[in-house]
mmCIF file of C-alpha atoms and ligand atoms in Angstrom:
data_model
loop_
_atom_site.group_PDB
_atom_site.id
_atom_site.type_symbol
_atom_site.label_atom_id
_atom_site.label_comp_id
_atom_site.label_asym_id
_atom_site.label_seq_id
_atom_site.Cartn_x
_atom_site.Cartn_y
_atom_site.Cartn_z
ATOM 1 C CA MET A 1 115.229 -32.365 88.922
ATOM 2 C CA GLN A 2 112.788 -31.006 91.213
ATOM 3 C CA VAL A 3 109.441 -31.617 89.530
ATOM 4 C CA PHE A 4 106.382 -29.603 90.294
ATOM 5 C CA ASN A 5 102.529 -31.604 89.170
ATOM 6 C CA PHE A 6 100.389 -29.332 88.113
ATOM 7 C CA SER A 7 97.724 -32.231 87.224
ATOM 8 C CA ALA A 8 94.260 -31.452 87.763
ATOM 9 C CA GLY A 9 93.597 -34.726 88.542
ATOM 10 C CA PRO A 10 94.904 -37.508 89.652
ATOM 11 C CA ALA A 11 97.211 -35.120 91.042
ATOM 12 C CA VAL A 12 99.986 -34.636 93.398
ATOM 13 C CA LEU A 13 100.373 -36.245 96.159
ATOM 14 C CA PRO A 14 102.735 -35.160 99.547
ATOM 15 C CA LYS A 15 105.972 -36.837 99.033
ATOM 16 C CA GLU A 16 105.948 -38.034 102.730
ATOM 17 C CA VAL A 17 102.869 -39.890 101.959
ATOM 18 C CA LEU A 18 104.458 -41.403 98.971
ATOM 19 C CA LYS A 19 107.562 -42.393 101.134
ATOM 20 C CA ARG A 20 105.869 -43.720 104.090
ATOM 21 C CA ALA A 21 103.737 -45.759 101.694
ATOM 22 C CA ALA A 22 106.982 -46.833 99.743
ATOM 23 C CA ASP A 23 107.992 -47.839 103.266
ATOM 24 C CA GLU A 24 105.328 -49.552 104.116
ATOM 25 C CA MET A 25 104.939 -51.700 100.632
ATOM 26 C CA LEU A 26 106.208 -55.021 101.608
ATOM 27 C CA ASP A 27 105.438 -55.306 104.851
ATOM 28 C CA TRP A 28 102.675 -52.935 106.762
ATOM 29 C CA HIS A 29 103.182 -52.675 110.651
ATOM 30 C CA GLY A 30 105.212 -56.106 110.745
ATOM 31 C CA SER A 31 102.325 -57.781 109.393
ATOM 32 C CA GLY A 32 104.290 -59.643 106.501
ATOM 33 C CA MET A 33 101.560 -58.123 104.126
ATOM 34 C CA SER A 34 101.118 -55.298 102.106
ATOM 35 C CA VAL A 35 97.797 -53.363 102.281
ATOM 36 C CA MET A 36 96.900 -54.268 98.939
ATOM 37 C CA GLU A 37 97.232 -58.347 99.965
ATOM 38 C CA MET A 38 95.173 -57.546 103.288
ATOM 39 C CA SER A 39 91.703 -58.999 103.715
ATOM 40 C CA HIS A 40 89.313 -56.219 103.794
ATOM 41 C CA ARG A 41 87.477 -57.871 106.767
ATOM 42 C CA GLY A 42 90.791 -58.589 108.470
ATOM 43 C CA LYS A 43 91.993 -56.935 111.995
ATOM 44 C CA GLU A 44 94.859 -55.053 110.089
ATOM 45 C CA PHE A 45 92.564 -53.671 107.581
ATOM 46 C CA ILE A 46 89.760 -52.675 109.516
ATOM 47 C CA SER A 47 92.240 -50.828 111.899
ATOM 48 C CA ILE A 48 93.607 -48.595 109.055
ATOM 49 C CA ALA A 49 89.900 -47.772 107.802
ATOM 50 C CA HIS A 50 88.774 -47.055 111.287
ATOM 51 C CA LYS A 51 91.656 -44.563 111.750
ATOM 52 C CA ALA A 52 90.835 -43.124 108.152
ATOM 53 C CA GLU A 53 87.617 -42.494 108.771
ATOM 54 C CA ALA A 54 88.158 -41.083 112.438
ATOM 55 C CA ASP A 55 91.024 -38.630 111.106
ATOM 56 C CA LEU A 56 88.840 -37.258 108.387
ATOM 57 C CA ARG A 57 85.863 -36.720 110.639
ATOM 58 C CA THR A 58 88.249 -34.760 113.300
ATOM 59 C CA LEU A 59 89.692 -32.850 110.070
ATOM 60 C CA LEU A 60 86.287 -31.611 108.833
ATOM 61 C CA ALA A 61 84.441 -31.715 112.496
ATOM 62 C CA ILE A 62 82.279 -34.078 111.192
ATOM 63 C CA PRO A 63 79.178 -34.181 113.568
ATOM 64 C CA ALA A 64 77.887 -37.643 114.880
ATOM 65 C CA ASP A 65 75.082 -37.964 112.922
ATOM 66 C CA TYR A 66 76.892 -37.901 109.735
ATOM 67 C CA ALA A 67 77.811 -41.330 108.029
ATOM 68 C CA VAL A 68 80.812 -41.372 106.489
ATOM 69 C CA LEU A 69 80.984 -43.263 103.421
ATOM 70 C CA PHE A 70 84.249 -44.825 101.396
ATOM 71 C CA LEU A 71 83.042 -46.177 98.119
ATOM 72 C CA GLN A 72 84.031 -46.295 94.341
ATOM 73 C CA GLY A 73 82.273 -45.310 91.182
ATOM 74 C CA GLY A 74 83.764 -41.540 91.466
ATOM 75 C CA ALA A 75 81.958 -38.132 91.159
ATOM 76 C CA ILE A 76 80.204 -39.086 87.910
ATOM 77 C CA GLY A 77 79.075 -42.132 89.470
ATOM 78 C CA GLU A 78 77.487 -40.050 92.300
ATOM 79 C CA ASN A 79 75.569 -38.093 89.686
ATOM 80 C CA ALA A 80 73.546 -41.141 89.395
ATOM 81 C CA ILE A 81 73.994 -42.521 92.966
ATOM 82 C CA VAL A 82 72.886 -39.180 94.779
ATOM 83 C CA PRO A 83 69.363 -39.015 92.691
ATOM 84 C CA MET A 84 68.952 -42.872 93.609
ATOM 85 C CA ASN A 85 69.470 -42.457 97.259
ATOM 86 C CA LEU A 86 67.735 -39.102 97.834
ATOM 87 C CA LEU A 87 64.625 -38.879 95.760
ATOM 88 C CA GLY A 88 62.494 -40.670 97.706
ATOM 89 C CA ASP A 89 59.033 -39.711 96.758
ATOM 90 C CA ARG A 90 60.137 -36.732 95.226
ATOM 91 C CA LYS A 91 60.274 -35.894 91.536
ATOM 92 C CA THR A 92 62.322 -32.444 91.238
ATOM 93 C CA ILE A 93 65.920 -31.770 91.991
ATOM 94 C CA ASP A 94 67.136 -28.299 91.833
ATOM 95 C CA PHE A 95 70.768 -27.431 90.427
ATOM 96 C CA VAL A 96 72.876 -24.706 90.142
ATOM 97 C CA ASN A 97 74.556 -24.505 86.878
ATOM 98 C CA THR A 98 78.145 -23.099 87.132
ATOM 99 C CA GLY A 99 80.486 -25.106 84.348
ATOM 100 C CA GLU A 100 81.274 -28.109 83.247
ATOM 101 C CA TRP A 101 80.974 -30.707 85.826
ATOM 102 C CA SER A 102 77.588 -29.146 86.860
ATOM 103 C CA LYS A 103 76.452 -29.892 83.439
ATOM 104 C CA LYS A 104 77.306 -33.446 83.702
ATOM 105 C CA SER A 105 75.430 -33.789 86.974
ATOM 106 C CA ILE A 106 72.260 -32.193 85.460
ATOM 107 C CA LYS A 107 72.486 -34.508 82.626
ATOM 108 C CA GLU A 108 72.749 -37.271 84.536
ATOM 109 C CA ALA A 109 70.278 -36.674 86.920
ATOM 110 C CA LYS A 110 67.848 -36.401 84.268
ATOM 111 C CA LYS A 111 67.575 -39.750 83.827
ATOM 112 C CA TYR A 112 65.836 -40.214 87.200
ATOM 113 C CA ALA A 113 64.102 -36.836 87.911
ATOM 114 C CA GLN A 114 62.758 -33.484 86.818
ATOM 115 C CA VAL A 115 65.760 -31.204 87.195
ATOM 116 C CA ASN A 116 65.286 -27.402 87.687
ATOM 117 C CA VAL A 117 67.903 -24.884 86.828
ATOM 118 C CA ALA A 118 67.722 -22.885 89.759
ATOM 119 C CA ALA A 119 70.215 -20.284 88.435
ATOM 120 C CA SER A 120 72.951 -20.701 85.315
ATOM 121 C CA ALA A 121 76.185 -18.760 84.981
ATOM 122 C CA GLU A 122 76.150 -19.427 81.309
ATOM 123 C CA ASP A 123 75.259 -16.176 80.438
ATOM 124 C CA ARG A 124 78.887 -15.073 81.671
ATOM 125 C CA ASN A 125 80.738 -18.838 79.893
ATOM 126 C CA PHE A 126 80.452 -19.806 83.560
ATOM 127 C CA THR A 127 82.519 -17.357 85.027
ATOM 128 C CA TYR A 128 80.966 -16.588 88.459
ATOM 129 C CA VAL A 129 78.773 -18.169 90.968
ATOM 130 C CA PRO A 130 74.952 -16.559 90.509
ATOM 131 C CA ALA A 131 73.560 -14.745 93.786
ATOM 132 C CA ARG A 132 72.237 -16.781 95.968
ATOM 133 C CA GLU A 133 69.122 -14.048 95.467
ATOM 134 C CA THR A 134 69.019 -15.023 91.826
ATOM 135 C CA TRP A 135 68.282 -18.446 92.540
ATOM 136 C CA LYS A 136 64.741 -19.847 91.522
ATOM 137 C CA LEU A 137 63.883 -22.887 93.794
ATOM 138 C CA SER A 138 61.082 -25.332 93.329
ATOM 139 C CA LYS A 139 58.822 -25.409 95.988
ATOM 140 C CA ASP A 140 59.165 -29.241 96.575
ATOM 141 C CA ALA A 141 62.604 -30.366 95.538
ATOM 142 C CA ALA A 142 64.044 -33.282 96.801
ATOM 143 C CA TYR A 143 67.237 -31.684 97.162
ATOM 144 C CA VAL A 144 69.842 -28.834 95.643
ATOM 145 C CA HIS A 145 72.668 -29.635 93.710
ATOM 146 C CA VAL A 146 75.767 -27.513 93.857
ATOM 147 C CA CYS A 147 79.233 -28.169 92.280
ATOM 148 C CA THR A 148 81.354 -25.909 95.199
ATOM 149 C CA ASN A 149 84.431 -25.929 93.099
ATOM 150 C CA GLU A 150 84.348 -26.373 88.840
ATOM 151 C CA THR A 151 87.610 -27.721 88.779
ATOM 152 C CA ILE A 152 87.860 -26.610 84.489
ATOM 153 C CA GLY A 153 86.360 -23.267 84.776
ATOM 154 C CA GLY A 154 87.841 -22.701 88.159
ATOM 155 C CA VAL A 155 85.190 -20.963 89.980
ATOM 156 C CA GLU A 156 84.778 -21.765 93.650
ATOM 157 C CA TYR A 157 82.076 -21.146 96.437
ATOM 158 C CA GLN A 158 83.228 -18.676 98.826
ATOM 159 C CA TRP A 159 79.904 -19.216 101.099
ATOM 160 C CA THR A 160 77.815 -21.658 101.886
ATOM 161 C CA PRO A 161 74.151 -21.283 100.085
ATOM 162 C CA ASP A 162 71.043 -21.308 102.171
ATOM 163 C CA VAL A 163 68.499 -23.370 101.146
ATOM 164 C CA GLY A 164 66.455 -23.667 104.382
ATOM 165 C CA ASN A 165 64.955 -27.208 104.903
ATOM 166 C CA VAL A 166 65.810 -28.627 101.488
ATOM 167 C CA PRO A 167 68.791 -30.717 101.974
ATOM 168 C CA LEU A 168 71.887 -28.669 100.095
ATOM 169 C CA VAL A 169 74.131 -31.817 98.000
ATOM 170 C CA ALA A 170 77.445 -30.942 97.017
ATOM 171 C CA ASP A 171 79.874 -32.007 94.941
ATOM 172 C CA MET A 172 83.597 -31.161 96.395
ATOM 173 C CA SER A 173 85.594 -33.427 94.674
ATOM 174 C CA SER A 174 88.327 -30.460 93.780
ATOM 175 C CA HIS A 175 88.387 -28.646 97.118
ATOM 176 C CA ILE A 176 87.373 -30.909 100.119
ATOM 177 C CA LEU A 177 89.986 -30.648 102.578
ATOM 178 C CA SER A 178 91.308 -27.022 101.304
ATOM 179 C CA ARG A 179 89.078 -25.140 103.787
ATOM 180 C CA PRO A 180 87.239 -25.949 106.839
ATOM 181 C CA ILE A 181 83.687 -26.127 106.184
ATOM 182 C CA ASP A 182 80.439 -26.419 108.118
ATOM 183 C CA VAL A 183 79.367 -30.076 107.637
ATOM 184 C CA SER A 184 76.275 -29.769 109.322
ATOM 185 C CA ARG A 185 74.986 -27.107 106.630
ATOM 186 C CA TYR A 186 75.250 -29.840 103.948
ATOM 187 C CA GLY A 187 72.853 -32.825 103.360
ATOM 188 C CA VAL A 188 75.241 -34.548 101.321
ATOM 189 C CA ILE A 189 79.077 -33.808 100.623
ATOM 190 C CA TYR A 190 80.320 -36.120 98.258
ATOM 191 C CA GLY A 191 83.951 -36.382 96.286
ATOM 192 C CA GLY A 192 86.413 -38.256 94.179
ATOM 193 C CA ALA A 193 89.340 -38.895 95.851
ATOM 194 C CA GLN A 194 91.851 -38.474 93.386
ATOM 195 C CA LYS A 195 92.371 -34.433 93.566
ATOM 196 C CA ASN A 196 92.900 -33.402 97.140
ATOM 197 C CA VAL A 197 92.703 -36.814 98.720
ATOM 198 C CA GLY A 198 94.294 -39.920 97.581
ATOM 199 C CA PRO A 199 94.453 -42.076 94.309
ATOM 200 C CA ALA A 200 91.781 -42.604 92.108
ATOM 201 C CA GLY A 201 89.655 -45.230 93.154
ATOM 202 C CA LEU A 202 88.096 -44.001 96.417
ATOM 203 C CA THR A 203 84.841 -42.091 96.639
ATOM 204 C CA LEU A 204 83.778 -40.173 99.801
ATOM 205 C CA VAL A 205 80.384 -39.449 100.439
ATOM 206 C CA ILE A 206 79.378 -37.566 103.685
ATOM 207 C CA ALA A 207 75.961 -38.294 104.513
ATOM 208 C CA ARG A 208 73.680 -36.859 107.007
ATOM 209 C CA ARG A 209 72.167 -39.891 108.983
ATOM 210 C CA SER A 210 68.233 -38.844 108.760
ATOM 211 C CA LEU A 211 68.562 -38.641 104.837
ATOM 212 C CA LEU A 212 69.613 -42.485 104.238
ATOM 213 C CA ASP A 213 65.635 -43.334 104.176
ATOM 214 C CA ARG A 214 65.088 -42.086 100.630
ATOM 215 C CA ALA A 215 66.564 -44.598 98.395
ATOM 216 C CA LEU A 216 64.915 -45.688 95.594
ATOM 217 C CA PRO A 217 64.431 -49.580 95.389
ATOM 218 C CA ILE A 218 66.391 -49.711 91.873
ATOM 219 C CA THR A 219 69.384 -48.806 93.945
ATOM 220 C CA PRO A 220 72.279 -50.691 93.895
ATOM 221 C CA SER A 221 73.382 -52.332 96.964
ATOM 222 C CA ALA A 222 76.916 -51.000 96.421
ATOM 223 C CA PHE A 223 75.665 -47.672 95.978
ATOM 224 C CA HIS A 224 73.023 -48.161 98.697
ATOM 225 C CA TRP A 225 74.216 -45.140 101.392
ATOM 226 C CA LYS A 226 72.278 -46.540 103.997
ATOM 227 C CA GLU A 227 73.418 -50.463 103.337
ATOM 228 C CA GLN A 228 76.747 -49.340 103.393
ATOM 229 C CA ALA A 229 76.425 -47.009 106.358
ATOM 230 C CA GLU A 230 75.150 -50.149 107.865
ATOM 231 C CA ASN A 231 78.265 -52.421 106.732
ATOM 232 C CA GLU A 232 80.599 -49.528 107.369
ATOM 233 C CA SER A 233 81.073 -49.689 103.773
ATOM 234 C CA MET A 234 82.095 -53.195 103.541
ATOM 235 C CA LEU A 235 79.184 -54.228 101.954
ATOM 236 C CA ASN A 236 81.214 -55.055 98.851
ATOM 237 C CA THR A 237 84.863 -55.029 98.743
ATOM 238 C CA PRO A 238 86.192 -51.373 99.322
ATOM 239 C CA PRO A 239 88.916 -49.914 97.621
ATOM 240 C CA THR A 240 91.482 -51.089 100.242
ATOM 241 C CA TYR A 241 94.511 -49.442 98.777
ATOM 242 C CA ALA A 242 93.143 -46.501 98.273
ATOM 243 C CA ILE A 243 91.658 -45.661 101.692
ATOM 244 C CA TYR A 244 95.050 -46.773 102.871
ATOM 245 C CA ILE A 245 96.681 -43.771 101.178
ATOM 246 C CA ALA A 246 93.795 -41.123 101.844
ATOM 247 C CA GLY A 247 94.455 -42.251 105.641
ATOM 248 C CA LEU A 248 98.261 -41.454 104.715
ATOM 249 C CA VAL A 249 97.124 -37.928 103.561
ATOM 250 C CA PHE A 250 95.227 -37.731 106.730
ATOM 251 C CA GLU A 251 97.172 -37.942 108.766
ATOM 252 C CA TRP A 252 99.823 -35.485 106.960
ATOM 253 C CA LEU A 253 96.983 -33.002 106.987
ATOM 254 C CA LEU A 254 96.854 -33.025 111.050
ATOM 255 C CA ALA A 255 100.602 -33.000 111.247
ATOM 256 C CA GLN A 256 100.247 -29.707 108.847
ATOM 257 C CA GLY A 257 97.877 -28.029 111.394
ATOM 258 C CA GLY A 258 94.873 -29.245 109.911
ATOM 259 C CA VAL A 259 92.390 -27.776 107.240
ATOM 260 C CA ALA A 260 92.425 -24.260 109.208
ATOM 261 C CA ALA A 261 96.375 -24.435 108.559
ATOM 262 C CA ILE A 262 96.180 -25.628 105.240
ATOM 263 C CA GLU A 263 93.732 -23.230 104.064
ATOM 264 C CA LYS A 264 96.301 -20.730 105.237
ATOM 265 C CA LYS A 265 98.989 -22.116 102.983
ATOM 266 C CA ASN A 266 95.846 -22.388 100.106
ATOM 267 C CA ILE A 267 95.310 -18.741 100.268
ATOM 268 C CA ALA A 268 98.802 -17.629 100.130
ATOM 269 C CA LYS A 269 99.266 -20.075 97.260
ATOM 270 C CA ALA A 270 96.298 -18.728 95.410
ATOM 271 C CA LYS A 271 97.204 -14.973 95.969
ATOM 272 C CA LEU A 272 100.477 -15.429 94.584
ATOM 273 C CA LEU A 273 99.565 -16.761 91.346
ATOM 274 C CA TYR A 274 96.489 -14.428 90.911
ATOM 275 C CA ASP A 275 98.387 -11.250 91.893
ATOM 276 C CA TYR A 276 100.801 -12.306 89.181
ATOM 277 C CA LEU A 277 97.869 -12.619 86.845
ATOM 278 C CA ASP A 278 96.348 -9.664 87.432
ATOM 279 C CA SER A 279 99.693 -7.390 87.326
ATOM 280 C CA THR A 280 99.765 -8.207 83.414
ATOM 281 C CA GLU A 281 97.735 -8.183 80.085
ATOM 282 C CA PHE A 282 99.963 -10.938 78.614
ATOM 283 C CA TYR A 283 98.160 -13.452 80.792
ATOM 284 C CA ARG A 284 94.609 -13.312 81.725
ATOM 285 C CA ASN A 285 91.907 -15.127 84.244
ATOM 286 C CA PRO A 286 88.457 -14.958 83.055
ATOM 287 C CA VAL A 287 86.961 -15.536 86.692
ATOM 288 C CA ALA A 288 85.038 -13.031 88.849
ATOM 289 C CA LYS A 289 87.578 -12.148 91.597
ATOM 290 C CA SER A 290 84.975 -12.902 94.666
ATOM 291 C CA ASP A 291 84.680 -16.510 92.745
ATOM 292 C CA ARG A 292 88.217 -17.421 91.994
ATOM 293 C CA SER A 293 89.119 -21.144 92.868
ATOM 294 C CA ARG A 294 91.926 -21.358 95.483
ATOM 295 C CA MET A 295 92.554 -24.769 93.917
ATOM 296 C CA ASN A 296 92.252 -25.005 89.716
ATOM 297 C CA VAL A 297 93.453 -21.539 88.078
ATOM 298 C CA PRO A 298 92.804 -22.073 84.426
ATOM 299 C CA PHE A 299 94.583 -19.058 82.562
ATOM 300 C CA LYS A 300 95.275 -17.700 79.009
ATOM 301 C CA LEU A 301 97.799 -16.469 77.013
ATOM 302 C CA ARG A 302 97.384 -13.184 75.184
ATOM 303 C CA ASP A 303 98.737 -14.849 72.031
ATOM 304 C CA GLU A 304 97.527 -18.611 72.221
ATOM 305 C CA LYS A 305 100.148 -19.398 69.507
ATOM 306 C CA LEU A 306 102.115 -19.216 71.987
ATOM 307 C CA ASP A 307 100.393 -22.031 73.965
ATOM 308 C CA ALA A 308 102.816 -24.676 72.953
ATOM 309 C CA GLU A 309 105.911 -22.981 73.437
ATOM 310 C CA PHE A 310 104.626 -22.314 76.898
ATOM 311 C CA LEU A 311 104.090 -25.679 77.970
ATOM 312 C CA LYS A 312 107.486 -27.103 76.482
ATOM 313 C CA GLY A 313 109.378 -24.856 78.561
ATOM 314 C CA ALA A 314 107.366 -25.074 81.471
ATOM 315 C CA GLU A 315 108.269 -28.833 81.362
ATOM 316 C CA ALA A 316 111.513 -28.280 80.339
ATOM 317 C CA ARG A 317 111.879 -26.660 83.981
ATOM 318 C CA GLY A 318 109.948 -29.453 85.961
ATOM 319 C CA MET A 319 106.540 -28.002 85.911
ATOM 320 C CA LEU A 320 104.381 -30.589 84.255
ATOM 321 C CA GLN A 321 100.270 -30.808 83.266
ATOM 322 C CA LEU A 322 99.889 -27.275 82.986
ATOM 323 C CA LYS A 323 97.900 -27.592 79.514
ATOM 324 C CA GLY A 324 93.925 -26.321 80.460
ATOM 325 C CA HIS A 325 91.382 -28.775 79.624
ATOM 326 C CA ARG A 326 90.462 -29.680 76.535
ATOM 327 C CA SER A 327 86.898 -28.083 76.207
ATOM 328 C CA VAL A 328 88.660 -24.696 76.945
ATOM 329 C CA GLY A 329 92.226 -24.691 76.055
ATOM 330 C CA GLY A 330 94.445 -22.136 77.325
ATOM 331 C CA MET A 331 96.745 -23.400 80.434
ATOM 332 C CA ARG A 332 95.543 -24.762 83.931
ATOM 333 C CA ALA A 333 97.388 -24.810 87.233
ATOM 334 C CA SER A 334 95.865 -26.995 89.746
ATOM 335 C CA ILE A 335 97.406 -26.077 93.329
ATOM 336 C CA TYR A 336 96.199 -28.510 95.608
ATOM 337 C CA ASN A 337 97.200 -28.961 99.364
ATOM 338 C CA ALA A 338 100.190 -31.054 98.161
ATOM 339 C CA MET A 339 101.385 -28.367 95.842
ATOM 340 C CA PRO A 340 104.114 -26.668 98.084
ATOM 341 C CA ILE A 341 104.258 -23.121 97.656
ATOM 342 C CA GLU A 342 107.566 -23.456 96.195
ATOM 343 C CA GLY A 343 106.041 -24.798 92.966
ATOM 344 C CA VAL A 344 103.571 -21.951 92.658
ATOM 345 C CA GLN A 345 106.828 -19.214 93.062
ATOM 346 C CA ALA A 346 108.827 -21.378 90.143
ATOM 347 C CA LEU A 347 105.413 -21.094 88.410
ATOM 348 C CA VAL A 348 105.317 -17.511 88.233
ATOM 349 C CA ASN A 349 108.925 -17.089 87.486
ATOM 350 C CA TYR A 350 108.441 -18.898 84.653
ATOM 351 C CA MET A 351 105.826 -16.841 83.356
ATOM 352 C CA ARG A 352 107.370 -13.615 83.890
ATOM 353 C CA GLU A 353 110.303 -14.836 82.268
ATOM 354 C CA PHE A 354 108.319 -15.959 79.256
ATOM 355 C CA GLU A 355 106.785 -12.814 79.337
ATOM 356 C CA LYS A 356 109.891 -11.107 79.257
ATOM 357 C CA ARG A 357 110.916 -12.881 76.319
ATOM 358 C CA HIS A 358 107.877 -12.509 74.072
ATOM 359 C CA GLY A 359 105.284 -9.447 75.641
HETATM 360 C C1 PLP B 1 87.019 -34.938 88.684
HETATM 361 C C2 PLP B 1 85.734 -34.441 89.379
HETATM 362 C C3 PLP B 1 84.633 -35.179 88.789
HETATM 363 C C4 PLP B 1 84.640 -36.750 87.953
HETATM 364 O O1 PLP B 1 85.344 -37.341 89.126
HETATM 365 P P1 PLP B 1 85.555 -38.823 88.418
HETATM 366 O O2 PLP B 1 85.963 -39.382 89.609
HETATM 367 O O3 PLP B 1 86.104 -38.962 86.918
HETATM 368 O O4 PLP B 1 84.268 -39.508 88.406
HETATM 369 C C5 PLP B 1 83.540 -34.531 89.269
HETATM 370 N N1 PLP B 1 83.332 -33.306 89.757
HETATM 371 C C6 PLP B 1 84.611 -32.360 90.097
HETATM 372 C C7 PLP B 1 83.782 -31.239 90.386
HETATM 373 C C8 PLP B 1 85.456 -33.006 89.618
HETATM 374 O O5 PLP B 1 86.592 -32.226 89.813
#
């Protein structure tokens, strides 16, 4: 049976990438080794890491004055690592609170700094992005932190905030590489790989080099961006196999025509699902239309007593992991880059059929 995996993360990867990894599993390019067995300092793996970085730079048009780091610790790790690396002699961090992932970042940052919540969408249950005019930024913040795609709430920035000369820091875990971005507008971009990039265990950090001299002395070396940048992310052993798979995903994206081409597909996929959701009262997505995520689409059935039956039927048809996050319930369809439009069409067909049966 054809299976479509709607997991929020770890999530679907391109079939072509998995096949290639399978082909190369026992013997990478005649080396006689699996990538998993290679020294991270050997010429084979160095070539893999260099290609992955170069392709990521091409995909996102990352300027030369930005460091690209392949680290560990995940985005939750970054919630502590970012303050340690960027506070310098400042005391305050500005946050925009758009949901569960923002809240986690805020909570962790409070261990290291004074936190100013410059704007919050809590008043409407985190269903929108507060307009820039409403943000109350502090005068001397070390940086402004945003989560540009709230994976649980399904809220996505469709614009890049202008915060003047203060560095803008973005957790892009769940939509990085889903659309073109202007990297130069950000001080730091970070994200865990397991949503749209590759396997869990790899964390991407893209940081403006001029910000790399602000780390607190307590910053652990493995998470010290400047030290890692000087060591090409090999101050410690990097997550080699995850970097290799991410590199294959980057190649796959380039073959698709790059991020602008994949964005077109993502727009079409999201439109298919949201148009259907908006055409019926049987299902509901609560997010403001202008701020809806193209990657994560949460929805509720009118009658939540039908949730279990909905999920069971979906699974029987090969549509997996549609259950919503435990904190919000309902359903969530994550439709990352590697989800083909056929998967979204199959979901909409099933939703329509289910509505006919129960509506
Ligand atoms: C998944 C996710 C995280 C957490 O990632 P971990 O790898 O578990 O640390 C943080 N932020 C966002 C936006 C996410 O989607």
